Amino acid sequence: MEIITAVKGFKDILPPETDKWRHIEETAHKVFCAFGFREIRIPLLEKTELFCRGIGESTDIVEKEMYTFLDRGEESLTLRPEATASVIRAYLEHNLHAAETVTKLYTIGPMFRRERPQKGRYRQFHQIDTEILGPDDPRTDAELILMLLHFLDKLGLQSLNLEINSLGCAACRPAFREAILSFLRGREEELCGDCRRRIGTNPLRVFDCKVETCAAIISQAPLLPDFLCAGCRDHFEKVQALLRLFDLPFHLNAKMVRGLDYYTRTTFEVTTEFLGAQNAVVGGGRYDHLVRELGGPDISGIGFAIGFERLAAMIPEADADALPQGPLLFIATLGEAALGKAFFLCNGLRMKGIRVEMDHAGRSLKSQMKRADKLRSAYTLILGEREIAENKALLRNMLSSTQTEVGLDSLEETITELVR
Ligand code: HAM
């Protein structure tokens, strides 16, 4: 019979990759906690309307990438394509804004987008998402970016490129929209079909077009930072000054428009040469109207999401090797009585939190030792009839190949000493 494989674009994360993932998660918990963030866990499924309203009807995500279905023919539900809209939904539903003036939340988990799968792009992928709800001052933007870069640094990541831009606000964006529209309308014939369509739906998206002829035209287009109102310009300059104050190198990228409609003012991405075509590891920015658009009060927000798979792909293998892997002890056995005794000893040690392995199948000593080697066990103990009768056995250090005799009754203490 044929085996059933996973769905296209949905990937299994296997050990030892999972060790790396846990290391990343633990680092995130530690770093974010120091910056005052608390973890939130939100459902994978939401009402479709949340994302239509939150992300924007004319974005690629909402137009063509969502996994949407009618729940028993009644209600339209969607597997979350991102976390920001869900975090705000929960923030409003549970009135978190009434409890605090600043709410810092983070969440780690799978997101779903029906994109064309390729290296670094999946249909189920994971994000480490953070959101700060409340303040709209430039210091909050800088603090969030500082935390992000500190986190990436803690993971030993280099060759990263921080790009920032300002997308303006409801006051200054319409003028820019008009300017870009009149620029595009004059060149409609030369644009690709997608860009022509974008003129009527979401003209800012043309900056993301990968078609060469479009890119050439768009390189002449008016740029958003030239249209910022005094308030937005001042905000953006202060964010940059703070980043310089902390010696954080960045590039201004006036063409970075981001793929979601909710952004205002500061937006940023972290990119790397290392990942090839899918070079964005992190995307984020400020959203000063989203909370209100989702039915809440006038509260600002800013956040980012890190692509977990892309981040993990950049962590050097040497670092992953340094993670704890093999068991501390492997007990090899000869005969039925030894199997029984080993099972008992194993259980005792495991109850103490010590990782011990054995073989229940009564295979040859040679194959058991091979397995101990493969598992990279630090120590082995061979138990046979004689060892049981004498109540002692040889504990072998697999790295130094030295052996010491241990009493079976004091095995627990001896091993516990070793892990100290
Ligand atoms: P985003 O730019 O759509 O932003 O996604 C953030 C990151 O998720 C990307 O930079 C990338 O690393 C990863 N990513 C996105 N799609 C895929 C995919 N199909 N396969 C693998 N990785 C992917 C957001 O999602 C915003 N919610 C970020 C945010 C939070 N803005 C404010 N708060």
Coordinates of C-alpha atoms and ligand atoms in Angstrom, one line a residue:
M1 CA 0.0 0.0 0.0
E2 CA 1.2 3.5 -0.8
I3 CA 2.1 5.8 2.1
I4 CA 0.1 9.0 2.6
T5 CA 2.3 12.0 2.3
A6 CA 2.0 15.5 3.8
V7 CA 0.0 18.2 2.0
K8 CA 2.0 20.3 -0.5
G9 CA 3.7 23.2 1.2
F10 CA 3.1 21.7 4.7
K11 CA 6.4 20.6 6.2
D12 CA 7.3 18.3 9.1
I13 CA 9.9 19.6 11.5
L14 CA 12.0 16.7 12.5
P15 CA 14.7 16.2 15.1
P16 CA 17.4 17.4 15.4
E17 CA 15.8 20.5 13.6
T18 CA 13.3 20.6 16.5
D19 CA 16.2 21.0 19.0
K20 CA 17.2 24.1 17.1
W21 CA 13.6 25.3 17.1
R22 CA 13.4 24.9 20.9
H23 CA 16.6 26.8 21.3
I24 CA 15.2 29.7 19.3
E25 CA 11.9 29.6 21.2
E26 CA 13.7 29.6 24.6
T27 CA 15.9 32.5 23.5
A28 CA 12.8 34.4 22.4
H29 CA 11.0 33.8 25.7
K30 CA 14.1 35.1 27.6
V31 CA 14.8 38.2 25.5
F32 CA 11.1 39.3 25.1
C33 CA 10.5 38.8 28.9
A34 CA 13.4 41.2 29.6
F35 CA 11.6 43.8 27.5
G36 CA 8.3 43.3 29.3
F37 CA 6.4 41.1 26.8
R38 CA 4.0 38.4 27.9
E39 CA 3.0 35.4 25.8
I40 CA -0.5 35.1 24.3
R41 CA -1.8 32.0 22.6
I42 CA -4.5 32.6 20.0
P43 CA -6.6 30.2 17.9
L44 CA -5.5 29.0 14.4
L45 CA -9.0 29.7 13.0
E46 CA -10.8 33.0 13.0
K47 CA -13.8 34.5 11.3
T48 CA -12.8 35.4 7.7
E49 CA -14.0 39.0 8.2
L50 CA -11.2 39.6 10.7
F51 CA -8.6 39.2 8.1
C52 CA -10.5 41.0 5.3
R53 CA -11.0 44.0 7.5
G54 CA -7.6 43.8 9.2
I55 CA -5.1 42.9 6.4
G56 CA -7.1 44.6 3.6
E57 CA -9.4 43.2 0.9
S58 CA -7.0 44.0 -2.0
T59 CA -3.9 42.5 -0.6
D60 CA -2.4 39.3 -2.1
I61 CA -3.0 37.5 1.2
V62 CA -6.7 38.2 1.3
E63 CA -7.3 38.1 -2.5
K64 CA -5.7 34.8 -3.2
E65 CA -3.7 33.2 -0.4
M66 CA -6.2 32.4 2.5
Y67 CA -7.4 29.0 3.4
T68 CA -11.1 29.9 3.8
F69 CA -14.0 27.5 4.1
L70 CA -17.6 27.4 5.1
D71 CA -17.9 25.7 8.5
R72 CA -20.7 23.1 7.8
G73 CA -22.1 25.5 5.3
E74 CA -22.8 28.2 7.9
E75 CA -20.0 30.5 8.7
S76 CA -16.9 31.5 6.7
L77 CA -13.7 30.7 8.7
T78 CA -10.1 31.2 7.8
L79 CA -6.8 29.6 8.9
R80 CA -4.9 32.6 10.2
P81 CA -2.4 33.9 7.5
E82 CA -0.7 36.1 10.2
A83 CA -1.0 36.9 13.9
T84 CA -1.5 40.7 14.2
A85 CA -5.2 40.8 13.4
S86 CA -5.9 37.9 15.8
V87 CA -3.8 39.4 18.6
I88 CA -5.8 42.6 18.3
R89 CA -9.1 40.7 18.2
A90 CA -8.1 39.0 21.5
Y91 CA -6.9 42.3 23.0
L92 CA -10.3 43.9 22.3
E93 CA -12.4 40.9 23.1
H94 CA -10.8 40.6 26.5
N95 CA -10.6 44.3 27.2
L96 CA -6.9 44.2 27.8
H97 CA -6.6 47.9 27.0
A98 CA -8.7 48.7 30.1
A99 CA -6.1 47.1 32.3
E100 CA -2.9 48.7 31.0
T101 CA -1.9 51.7 28.9
V102 CA 0.9 49.7 27.3
T103 CA 0.3 46.0 26.4
K104 CA 3.3 44.0 25.0
L105 CA 2.4 40.6 23.6
Y106 CA 4.1 37.9 21.7
T107 CA 3.1 34.6 20.2
I108 CA 4.8 31.8 18.4
G109 CA 3.0 29.4 16.0
P110 CA 1.9 28.3 12.6
M111 CA 0.4 30.6 9.9
F112 CA -1.2 29.6 6.6
R113 CA -0.9 31.2 3.2
R114 CA -1.6 29.4 -0.1
E115 CA 1.5 30.7 -1.9
R116 CA 3.6 28.8 -4.5
P117 CA 5.9 26.7 -2.3
Q118 CA 9.6 27.0 -2.9
K119 CA 12.7 27.1 -0.7
G120 CA 11.9 29.3 2.3
R121 CA 8.3 29.7 1.3
Y122 CA 5.7 27.3 2.6
R123 CA 1.9 27.1 2.9
Q124 CA 2.2 26.4 6.6
F125 CA 5.0 28.4 8.1
H126 CA 5.7 29.6 11.6
Q127 CA 6.1 33.1 12.9
I128 CA 7.5 34.7 16.1
D129 CA 5.2 37.6 16.4
T130 CA 5.4 40.6 18.8
E131 CA 3.0 43.5 19.2
I132 CA 3.1 46.6 21.4
L133 CA -0.3 48.2 21.8
G134 CA -0.8 51.7 23.3
P135 CA 2.0 54.2 22.8
D136 CA 2.7 55.9 19.4
D137 CA 6.0 57.7 20.3
P138 CA 9.2 57.0 18.3
R139 CA 10.9 55.6 21.3
T140 CA 8.5 52.6 21.2
D141 CA 9.5 52.0 17.6
A142 CA 13.2 52.1 18.5
E143 CA 12.7 49.9 21.5
L144 CA 11.0 47.2 19.5
I145 CA 13.7 47.3 16.8
L146 CA 16.3 47.2 19.5
M147 CA 14.7 44.1 21.0
L148 CA 14.5 42.4 17.6
L149 CA 18.2 43.0 16.8
H150 CA 19.2 41.9 20.2
F151 CA 17.3 38.7 19.8
L152 CA 18.9 38.0 16.4
D153 CA 22.3 38.8 17.9
K154 CA 21.7 36.4 20.7
L155 CA 21.1 33.7 18.1
G156 CA 24.5 34.5 16.6
L157 CA 23.1 35.8 13.3
Q158 CA 25.2 38.0 11.1
S159 CA 25.0 39.6 7.7
L160 CA 21.6 41.0 8.4
N161 CA 20.3 44.1 6.8
L162 CA 17.8 46.3 8.6
E163 CA 15.7 48.3 6.1
I164 CA 13.3 51.0 7.3
N165 CA 10.7 53.3 5.7
S166 CA 7.8 55.5 6.7
L167 CA 4.4 54.9 5.1
G168 CA 2.9 58.1 6.4
C169 CA -0.6 58.4 7.9
A170 CA -4.2 59.1 6.9
A171 CA -3.3 62.8 6.5
C172 CA -0.4 62.4 4.1
R173 CA -0.9 59.1 2.3
P174 CA -3.8 60.3 0.1
A175 CA -1.6 62.9 -1.6
F176 CA 1.0 60.3 -2.3
R177 CA -1.7 57.9 -3.6
E178 CA -2.8 60.6 -6.1
A179 CA 0.8 61.2 -7.2
I180 CA 1.5 57.5 -7.8
L181 CA -1.8 57.1 -9.5
S182 CA -1.2 59.9 -12.0
F183 CA 2.3 58.5 -12.6
L184 CA 1.0 55.0 -13.3
R185 CA -2.0 56.1 -15.4
G186 CA 0.4 57.8 -17.8
R187 CA 2.3 54.5 -18.3
E188 CA -0.5 52.0 -18.1
E189 CA 0.4 50.4 -21.5
E190 CA 3.9 49.5 -20.4
L191 CA 2.8 47.8 -17.1
C192 CA 2.2 44.1 -16.6
G193 CA -1.4 42.9 -16.1
D194 CA -1.1 42.7 -12.3
C195 CA 0.2 46.3 -12.0
R196 CA -2.5 47.6 -14.3
R197 CA -5.1 45.9 -12.0
R198 CA -3.3 47.4 -9.0
I199 CA -4.0 50.9 -10.3
G200 CA -7.7 50.3 -9.6
T201 CA -7.2 48.4 -6.3
N202 CA -4.0 49.0 -4.4
P203 CA -1.5 51.3 -6.3
L204 CA 1.2 51.1 -3.6
R205 CA 1.6 47.4 -4.4
V206 CA 3.4 48.2 -7.7
F207 CA 6.6 48.7 -5.7
D208 CA 6.6 45.0 -5.0
C209 CA 6.3 43.9 -8.7
K210 CA 9.1 41.6 -9.8
V211 CA 8.5 42.0 -13.5
E212 CA 11.7 43.7 -15.0
T213 CA 9.9 46.2 -17.2
C214 CA 7.6 47.3 -14.3
A215 CA 10.6 47.6 -12.0
A216 CA 12.3 49.9 -14.5
I217 CA 9.2 52.2 -14.8
I218 CA 8.6 52.2 -11.0
S219 CA 12.2 53.2 -10.3
Q220 CA 11.1 56.6 -11.7
A221 CA 8.0 56.8 -9.6
P222 CA 7.4 59.3 -6.8
L223 CA 8.4 58.1 -3.4
L224 CA 6.4 58.1 -0.2
P225 CA 9.0 59.8 2.2
D226 CA 8.8 62.9 -0.1
F227 CA 5.1 63.2 0.8
L228 CA 5.2 62.8 4.6
C229 CA 3.4 65.4 6.7
A230 CA 5.3 67.3 9.3
G231 CA 4.2 64.9 12.1
C232 CA 5.2 61.8 10.2
R233 CA 8.5 63.3 9.1
D234 CA 9.3 64.3 12.7
H235 CA 8.4 60.8 14.0
F236 CA 10.5 59.1 11.4
E237 CA 13.5 61.3 12.0
K238 CA 13.3 60.6 15.7
V239 CA 13.2 56.9 15.1
Q240 CA 16.3 57.1 13.0
A241 CA 18.1 59.3 15.5
L242 CA 17.4 56.7 18.2
L243 CA 18.7 53.9 16.1
R244 CA 21.9 55.8 15.5
L245 CA 22.2 56.6 19.2
F246 CA 22.3 52.8 19.8
D247 CA 24.7 52.2 16.9
L248 CA 22.2 50.2 15.0
P249 CA 23.0 50.3 11.3
F250 CA 20.0 50.6 8.9
H251 CA 19.2 51.4 5.3
L252 CA 16.4 53.7 4.2
N253 CA 14.3 51.9 1.6
A254 CA 11.7 54.3 0.3
K255 CA 10.2 51.5 -1.9
M256 CA 9.4 49.2 0.9
V257 CA 5.6 49.2 1.1
R258 CA 4.9 45.9 2.9
G259 CA 2.3 43.4 1.8
L260 CA -0.4 44.2 4.4
D261 CA -2.6 47.3 4.3
Y262 CA -2.7 48.2 8.0
Y263 CA 0.7 50.0 8.2
T264 CA 1.2 53.6 9.0
R265 CA 4.5 55.5 9.7
T266 CA 7.5 53.3 10.6
T267 CA 7.8 50.0 8.7
F268 CA 10.9 47.7 8.6
E269 CA 12.2 44.5 7.3
V270 CA 15.3 42.4 8.1
T271 CA 16.7 40.8 5.0
T272 CA 19.8 38.6 4.3
E273 CA 21.7 37.6 1.3
F274 CA 21.9 34.1 2.8
L275 CA 18.3 33.1 1.9
G276 CA 18.3 33.7 -1.8
A277 CA 15.0 34.8 -3.4
Q278 CA 13.0 34.6 -0.1
N279 CA 15.3 37.1 1.6
A280 CA 13.0 38.7 4.2
V281 CA 13.4 37.1 7.6
V282 CA 11.4 39.8 9.5
G283 CA 8.7 42.2 8.6
G284 CA 7.0 44.7 10.8
G285 CA 5.8 48.2 11.4
R286 CA 3.4 50.6 13.0
Y287 CA -0.3 50.5 12.6
D288 CA -2.1 53.4 14.2
H289 CA -5.6 52.8 12.8
L290 CA -5.9 49.0 12.9
V291 CA -7.3 48.8 16.4
R292 CA -10.0 51.3 15.5
E293 CA -10.7 49.5 12.2
L294 CA -11.3 46.3 14.2
G295 CA -13.9 48.0 16.3
G296 CA -11.8 49.2 19.2
P297 CA -10.8 52.6 20.6
D298 CA -8.2 54.9 19.1
I299 CA -5.1 52.9 20.1
S300 CA -1.8 52.7 18.3
G301 CA 0.3 49.6 17.7
I302 CA 3.5 48.4 16.3
G303 CA 4.9 44.9 15.9
F304 CA 7.0 42.5 13.8
A305 CA 6.9 38.9 12.8
I306 CA 9.9 36.7 12.2
G307 CA 9.7 33.8 9.7
F308 CA 10.7 30.9 11.9
E309 CA 11.8 28.6 9.1
R310 CA 13.9 31.3 7.5
L311 CA 15.5 32.2 10.9
A312 CA 16.2 28.5 11.6
A313 CA 17.8 28.0 8.2
M314 CA 20.3 30.8 9.1
I315 CA 21.5 29.4 12.4
P316 CA 24.9 27.8 11.8
E317 CA 25.0 24.0 12.2
A318 CA 27.8 24.2 14.6
D319 CA 25.5 26.0 17.1
A320 CA 22.9 23.3 16.6
D321 CA 25.5 20.7 17.4
A322 CA 26.3 22.4 20.6
L323 CA 22.7 21.7 21.8
P324 CA 22.2 18.8 24.2
Q325 CA 21.5 15.7 22.2
G326 CA 22.5 12.3 23.3
P327 CA 21.5 10.5 26.5
L328 CA 23.7 10.5 29.6
L329 CA 23.6 6.8 29.9
F330 CA 22.8 3.7 27.8
I331 CA 22.3 0.5 29.7
A332 CA 23.1 -2.5 27.6
T333 CA 21.9 -5.9 28.8
L334 CA 22.6 -9.6 28.5
G335 CA 19.8 -11.9 29.4
E336 CA 16.2 -11.7 30.7
A337 CA 17.1 -10.9 34.3
A338 CA 19.4 -8.0 33.2
L339 CA 16.6 -6.6 31.0
G340 CA 14.3 -6.5 34.0
K341 CA 16.9 -4.9 36.3
A342 CA 17.9 -2.3 33.6
F343 CA 14.3 -1.4 33.1
F344 CA 14.0 -0.7 36.8
L345 CA 17.2 1.3 36.9
C346 CA 16.2 3.3 33.8
N347 CA 12.9 4.2 35.3
G348 CA 14.5 5.4 38.6
L349 CA 17.0 7.7 36.7
R350 CA 14.3 9.0 34.4
M351 CA 12.2 10.0 37.4
K352 CA 15.1 12.1 38.4
G353 CA 15.1 13.8 35.0
I354 CA 18.2 12.0 33.7
R355 CA 18.0 10.9 30.1
V356 CA 18.7 7.1 30.0
E357 CA 18.2 4.7 27.1
M358 CA 18.1 0.9 26.9
D359 CA 17.0 -1.7 24.4
H360 CA 13.9 -3.7 25.3
A361 CA 14.2 -6.3 22.5
G362 CA 17.1 -8.3 23.9
R363 CA 19.3 -7.7 20.8
S364 CA 23.0 -8.7 20.7
L365 CA 25.5 -6.8 22.9
K366 CA 27.2 -5.6 19.7
S367 CA 24.0 -4.1 18.3
Q368 CA 23.2 -2.5 21.6
M369 CA 26.6 -0.9 21.8
K370 CA 26.2 0.3 18.2
R371 CA 23.0 2.0 19.2
A372 CA 24.6 3.6 22.2
D373 CA 27.2 5.1 19.9
K374 CA 24.6 6.3 17.4
L375 CA 22.6 8.0 20.1
R376 CA 25.9 9.6 21.3
S377 CA 25.4 8.4 24.8
A378 CA 28.0 9.9 27.2
Y379 CA 28.2 6.8 29.3
T380 CA 27.3 3.1 28.9
L381 CA 26.8 0.4 31.5
I382 CA 26.8 -3.3 30.6
L383 CA 24.5 -5.5 32.8
G384 CA 24.8 -9.3 32.6
E385 CA 24.1 -12.2 35.0
R386 CA 27.5 -11.7 36.8
E387 CA 26.9 -8.0 37.3
I388 CA 23.5 -8.7 38.8
A389 CA 24.9 -11.4 41.1
E390 CA 27.7 -9.1 42.3
N391 CA 25.4 -6.0 42.3
K392 CA 28.0 -3.9 40.5
A393 CA 28.9 -3.1 36.9
L394 CA 31.4 -1.1 34.8
L395 CA 30.4 2.4 33.9
R396 CA 32.2 3.4 30.6
N397 CA 32.9 7.0 29.6
M398 CA 32.4 6.8 25.9
L399 CA 34.5 9.9 25.1
S400 CA 37.6 9.0 27.1
S401 CA 37.0 5.2 27.0
T402 CA 37.8 4.9 30.7
Q403 CA 35.8 2.6 33.0
T404 CA 34.9 2.8 36.6
E405 CA 33.2 0.2 38.8
V406 CA 29.8 1.3 40.3
G407 CA 27.6 -0.4 42.8
L408 CA 24.1 -0.9 41.2
D409 CA 22.5 0.3 44.4
S410 CA 24.4 3.6 44.2
L411 CA 24.1 4.0 40.4
E412 CA 21.5 6.8 40.9
E413 CA 23.9 8.8 43.1
T414 CA 26.9 8.2 40.9
I415 CA 25.0 9.4 37.8
T416 CA 23.5 12.3 39.6
E417 CA 27.0 13.4 40.5
L418 CA 28.0 13.3 36.9
V419 CA 25.3 15.7 35.8
R420 CA 26.2 18.2 38.5
Ligands
HAM1 P1 4.8 39.5 6.8 O1 5.9 40.3 6.2 O2 3.7 39.1 5.9 O3 4.3 40.3 8.0 O4 5.5 38.2 7.4 C1 6.6 38.3 8.3 C2 7.6 37.2 8.0 O5 7.0 35.9 7.9 C3 8.3 37.3 6.6 O6 9.3 38.3 6.6 C4 8.8 35.9 6.4 O7 10.0 35.7 7.0 C5 7.7 35.1 7.0 N1 6.8 34.5 6.0 C6 5.8 35.1 5.4 N2 5.2 34.3 4.5 C7 5.9 33.1 4.5 C8 5.8 31.9 3.8 N3 4.8 31.6 2.9 N4 6.7 30.9 4.1 C9 7.7 31.1 5.0 N5 7.8 32.3 5.7 C10 7.0 33.3 5.5 C11 3.3 39.8 8.9 O8 2.9 38.7 8.9 C12 2.9 40.9 9.9 N6 1.8 40.3 10.7 C13 4.0 41.3 10.7 C14 3.7 42.3 11.8 C15 3.4 42.1 13.1 N7 3.5 43.6 11.6 C16 3.1 44.2 12.7 N8 3.0 43.2 13.6

